[in-house]
Coordinates of C-alpha atoms in Angstrom, one line a residue:
T27 CA 0.0 0.0 0.0
T28 CA 1.4 3.5 -0.9
V29 CA 0.3 6.4 1.4
V30 CA 1.3 10.0 1.7
S31 CA 2.2 10.1 5.4
D32 CA 3.9 7.7 7.8
R33 CA 1.3 8.5 10.4
L34 CA -1.4 7.2 8.0
G35 CA 0.7 4.2 7.1
R36 CA 1.1 3.2 10.9
A37 CA -2.6 3.7 11.5
L38 CA -3.4 1.3 8.6
L39 CA -0.9 -1.1 9.8
D40 CA -2.1 -1.1 13.5
A41 CA -5.7 -1.5 12.3
G42 CA -4.7 -4.6 10.3
L43 CA -5.7 -3.2 7.1
V44 CA -2.2 -3.6 5.5
D45 CA 0.7 -5.9 6.0
Q46 CA 3.2 -3.2 4.8
Y47 CA 3.3 0.3 3.4
E48 CA 5.5 2.8 1.7
V49 CA 5.3 6.5 1.9
V50 CA 5.0 8.2 -1.5
P51 CA 4.2 12.0 -1.3
N52 CA 1.9 14.1 -3.4
V53 CA 3.5 16.1 -6.2
L54 CA 4.1 19.9 -5.7
P55 CA 3.9 22.1 -8.7
L56 CA 7.5 23.1 -8.4
E57 CA 8.2 23.7 -12.1
R58 CA 5.4 26.2 -12.3
N59 CA 6.1 28.3 -9.2
H60 CA 9.2 30.3 -8.2
V61 CA 10.2 31.6 -4.8
A62 CA 8.4 34.6 -3.7
A63 CA 9.6 37.7 -2.1
K64 CA 10.2 37.4 1.6
G65 CA 7.1 39.2 2.7
T66 CA 6.4 41.1 5.9
P67 CA 6.8 39.1 9.2
Q68 CA 3.7 40.6 10.7
N69 CA 1.5 39.2 7.8
A70 CA 0.3 35.6 8.6
I71 CA -2.0 33.3 6.5
V72 CA -4.1 30.3 7.2
V73 CA -5.3 28.2 4.3
A74 CA -7.9 25.5 5.3
D75 CA -11.3 24.1 5.0
L76 CA -13.1 25.9 7.8
I77 CA -14.0 22.8 9.7
D78 CA -13.0 23.7 13.2
R79 CA -12.8 20.3 14.9
V80 CA -10.2 19.3 12.4
K81 CA -8.3 22.5 11.5
N82 CA -8.7 24.3 14.9
I83 CA -8.8 27.8 13.4
S84 CA -10.4 29.0 16.5
G85 CA -7.2 28.2 18.4
V86 CA -5.4 30.6 15.9
L87 CA -7.9 33.3 16.7
E88 CA -7.3 32.8 20.4
A89 CA -3.6 33.0 20.0
L90 CA -4.0 36.4 18.3
V91 CA -6.0 37.5 21.3
L92 CA -3.0 36.6 23.5
L93 CA -0.7 38.6 21.2
R94 CA -3.1 41.6 20.8
D95 CA -1.0 44.0 22.8
M96 CA 2.5 42.5 22.2
L97 CA 2.1 42.5 18.3
P98 CA -0.2 45.3 17.4
E99 CA 0.8 45.1 13.7
L100 CA 0.1 41.4 13.2
R101 CA -2.5 40.6 10.6
L102 CA -4.1 37.3 9.5
I103 CA -5.7 36.3 6.3
V104 CA -7.9 33.2 6.3
V105 CA -8.3 31.5 2.9
G106 CA -11.0 28.9 2.7
G107 CA -14.6 28.1 3.3
G108 CA -16.7 25.6 5.1
A109 CA -19.3 24.8 7.7
D110 CA -17.8 26.8 10.6
E111 CA -17.1 30.0 8.6
R112 CA -20.0 31.8 10.2
K113 CA -19.0 30.7 13.7
L114 CA -15.4 31.8 13.2
R115 CA -16.4 35.2 11.7
E116 CA -18.5 35.6 15.0
M117 CA -15.6 34.8 17.1
V118 CA -13.4 37.4 15.3
S119 CA -16.1 40.1 16.0
A120 CA -16.5 38.8 19.6
F121 CA -12.7 39.2 20.3
N122 CA -12.7 42.7 18.5
L123 CA -10.2 41.5 15.9
D124 CA -12.1 42.6 12.8
D125 CA -9.5 45.1 11.8
R126 CA -6.8 42.4 12.1
I127 CA -8.3 39.3 10.5
T128 CA -9.7 39.1 7.0
F129 CA -11.6 36.0 5.5
T130 CA -11.3 35.6 1.8
G131 CA -13.7 32.6 1.4
Q132 CA -12.9 29.9 -1.1
L133 CA -10.5 30.9 -3.8
H134 CA -9.2 29.4 -7.0
P135 CA -5.9 27.6 -6.3
T136 CA -3.9 30.2 -8.3
D137 CA -5.3 33.0 -6.2
T138 CA -4.5 31.0 -3.0
L139 CA -0.9 30.7 -4.0
A140 CA -0.9 34.4 -4.7
H141 CA -2.0 35.1 -1.1
I142 CA 0.6 32.7 0.2
A143 CA 3.3 34.5 -1.9
R144 CA 2.4 37.8 -0.5
S145 CA 2.3 36.7 3.1
G146 CA 5.2 36.5 5.7
F147 CA 4.3 33.0 7.0
L148 CA 1.7 30.2 7.2
I149 CA 0.1 28.7 10.1
V150 CA -1.2 25.2 10.1
N151 CA -3.0 24.5 13.5
S152 CA -4.6 21.3 12.5
R153 CA -5.4 18.4 14.8
F154 CA -4.8 16.0 12.0
E155 CA -3.3 16.1 8.5
T156 CA -2.1 13.5 6.0
F157 CA 0.2 15.1 3.5
S158 CA -0.8 18.8 4.1
V159 CA -0.3 20.1 0.7
V160 CA -0.6 23.7 1.8
T161 CA 2.6 23.3 4.0
G162 CA 4.3 22.0 0.8
E163 CA 3.0 24.9 -1.3
A164 CA 4.2 27.6 1.2
L165 CA 7.6 26.0 1.5
M166 CA 7.8 25.8 -2.3
L167 CA 7.3 29.5 -2.4
G168 CA 9.9 30.2 0.2
K169 CA 7.6 30.8 3.2
P170 CA 8.3 29.7 6.7
V171 CA 5.6 27.5 8.4
I172 CA 4.4 27.2 11.9
A173 CA 2.6 23.8 12.2
T174 CA 1.3 21.6 14.8
R175 CA 2.6 18.0 15.2
C176 CA -0.5 16.4 13.4
G177 CA 1.0 14.1 10.8
G178 CA 1.9 15.5 7.4
P179 CA 3.8 18.6 8.4
E180 CA 6.3 16.7 10.4
A181 CA 7.7 15.4 7.3
F182 CA 8.4 18.9 6.0
I183 CA 9.2 21.3 8.9
D184 CA 12.6 21.6 10.6
E185 CA 14.7 24.4 12.0
R186 CA 15.6 25.6 8.4
N187 CA 12.0 26.3 7.5
G188 CA 9.7 26.9 10.6
F189 CA 8.4 25.6 13.9
L190 CA 6.6 22.5 14.9
I191 CA 4.4 22.9 18.0
P192 CA 2.1 20.5 20.1
R193 CA -1.6 20.2 19.0
D194 CA -4.4 22.0 20.8
N195 CA -1.9 24.3 22.6
T196 CA -2.8 28.0 22.1
A197 CA -0.1 29.2 24.4
A198 CA 2.6 27.3 22.3
L199 CA 1.1 28.7 19.0
A200 CA 1.2 32.3 20.4
E201 CA 4.8 31.8 21.4
A202 CA 5.7 30.3 18.0
I203 CA 4.1 33.3 16.3
K204 CA 5.9 35.7 18.5
N205 CA 9.2 33.9 17.7
M206 CA 8.4 33.9 14.0
V207 CA 8.0 37.6 13.8
A208 CA 11.2 38.1 15.8
C209 CA 13.4 35.6 13.8
H210 CA 11.6 36.0 10.4
H211 CA 14.7 37.7 9.0
R212 CA 16.8 34.6 9.6
F213 CA 14.7 32.4 7.1
D214 CA 16.0 32.5 3.7
P215 CA 13.3 32.0 1.0
Q216 CA 15.6 30.1 -1.4
A217 CA 17.0 27.9 1.4
I218 CA 13.2 27.1 2.5
R219 CA 12.5 26.2 -1.2
D220 CA 15.5 23.9 -1.3
T221 CA 14.0 21.8 1.5
V222 CA 11.3 20.6 -0.8
D223 CA 12.8 20.9 -4.3
E224 CA 14.4 17.4 -4.4
R225 CA 11.7 15.5 -2.8
Y226 CA 8.4 16.6 -4.3
S227 CA 8.9 17.3 -8.0
Q228 CA 6.8 15.4 -10.6
A229 CA 9.9 13.6 -11.8
V230 CA 11.1 12.5 -8.3
V231 CA 7.6 11.3 -7.2
G232 CA 7.1 9.6 -10.5
R233 CA 10.3 7.7 -10.2
Q234 CA 9.1 6.4 -6.7
F235 CA 5.9 5.2 -8.2
F236 CA 7.7 3.6 -11.1
T237 CA 10.0 1.6 -8.8
I238 CA 7.0 0.5 -6.7
Y239 CA 5.2 -0.8 -9.9
E240 CA 8.5 -2.5 -11.1
R241 CA 8.8 -4.4 -7.8
V242 CA 5.2 -5.5 -7.6
L243 CA 5.4 -6.8 -11.1
A244 CA 8.5 -8.6 -10.5
E245 CA 7.0 -10.1 -7.3
R246 CA 3.9 -11.4 -9.3
N247 CA 6.2 -13.0 -11.9

């Protein structure tokens, strides 16, 4: 069985649904997208389906409340739509964060990438992810990422390109955002891009699948 994250593979193995698995990632459109400008460290972005029990966008809003006085210039764009959009918008108003948080709704993938390219960094506060395409896309564009240890992002994020934090920990997220703003100048966009260039191109992933198919055919024969 081929899967896109080690966490998913382990879960399938533990459930007795597979005897073995091999991790093959999704392809990132590396050939069509170049490194973006560094961006302003106070401009954060979230890209997600607005299903709060999975993506925990409310935790991001709560982190911004904690940082209200410490980082008055911090701004957040939330790209995506979903069942909890109205609830999240109401939370923003209740927290008096209307001047700091913008919801774009669902966007075409090209427009989403353009928003990421203009941002300073991405936040992935999910409770569970498989591959987390948006993490890979942000790194592809040279943007650092704050992500929870929720599966997929753990395969991408290290000290060269962002911060990993525990799930469901608003204080840890607020601290990571504060550190990101303070240390943003240390993240080099091209170095961030280099962390994904050699692993997620169409050619590299294609060769992995080709090797698997060759092995399976050889075993059958």
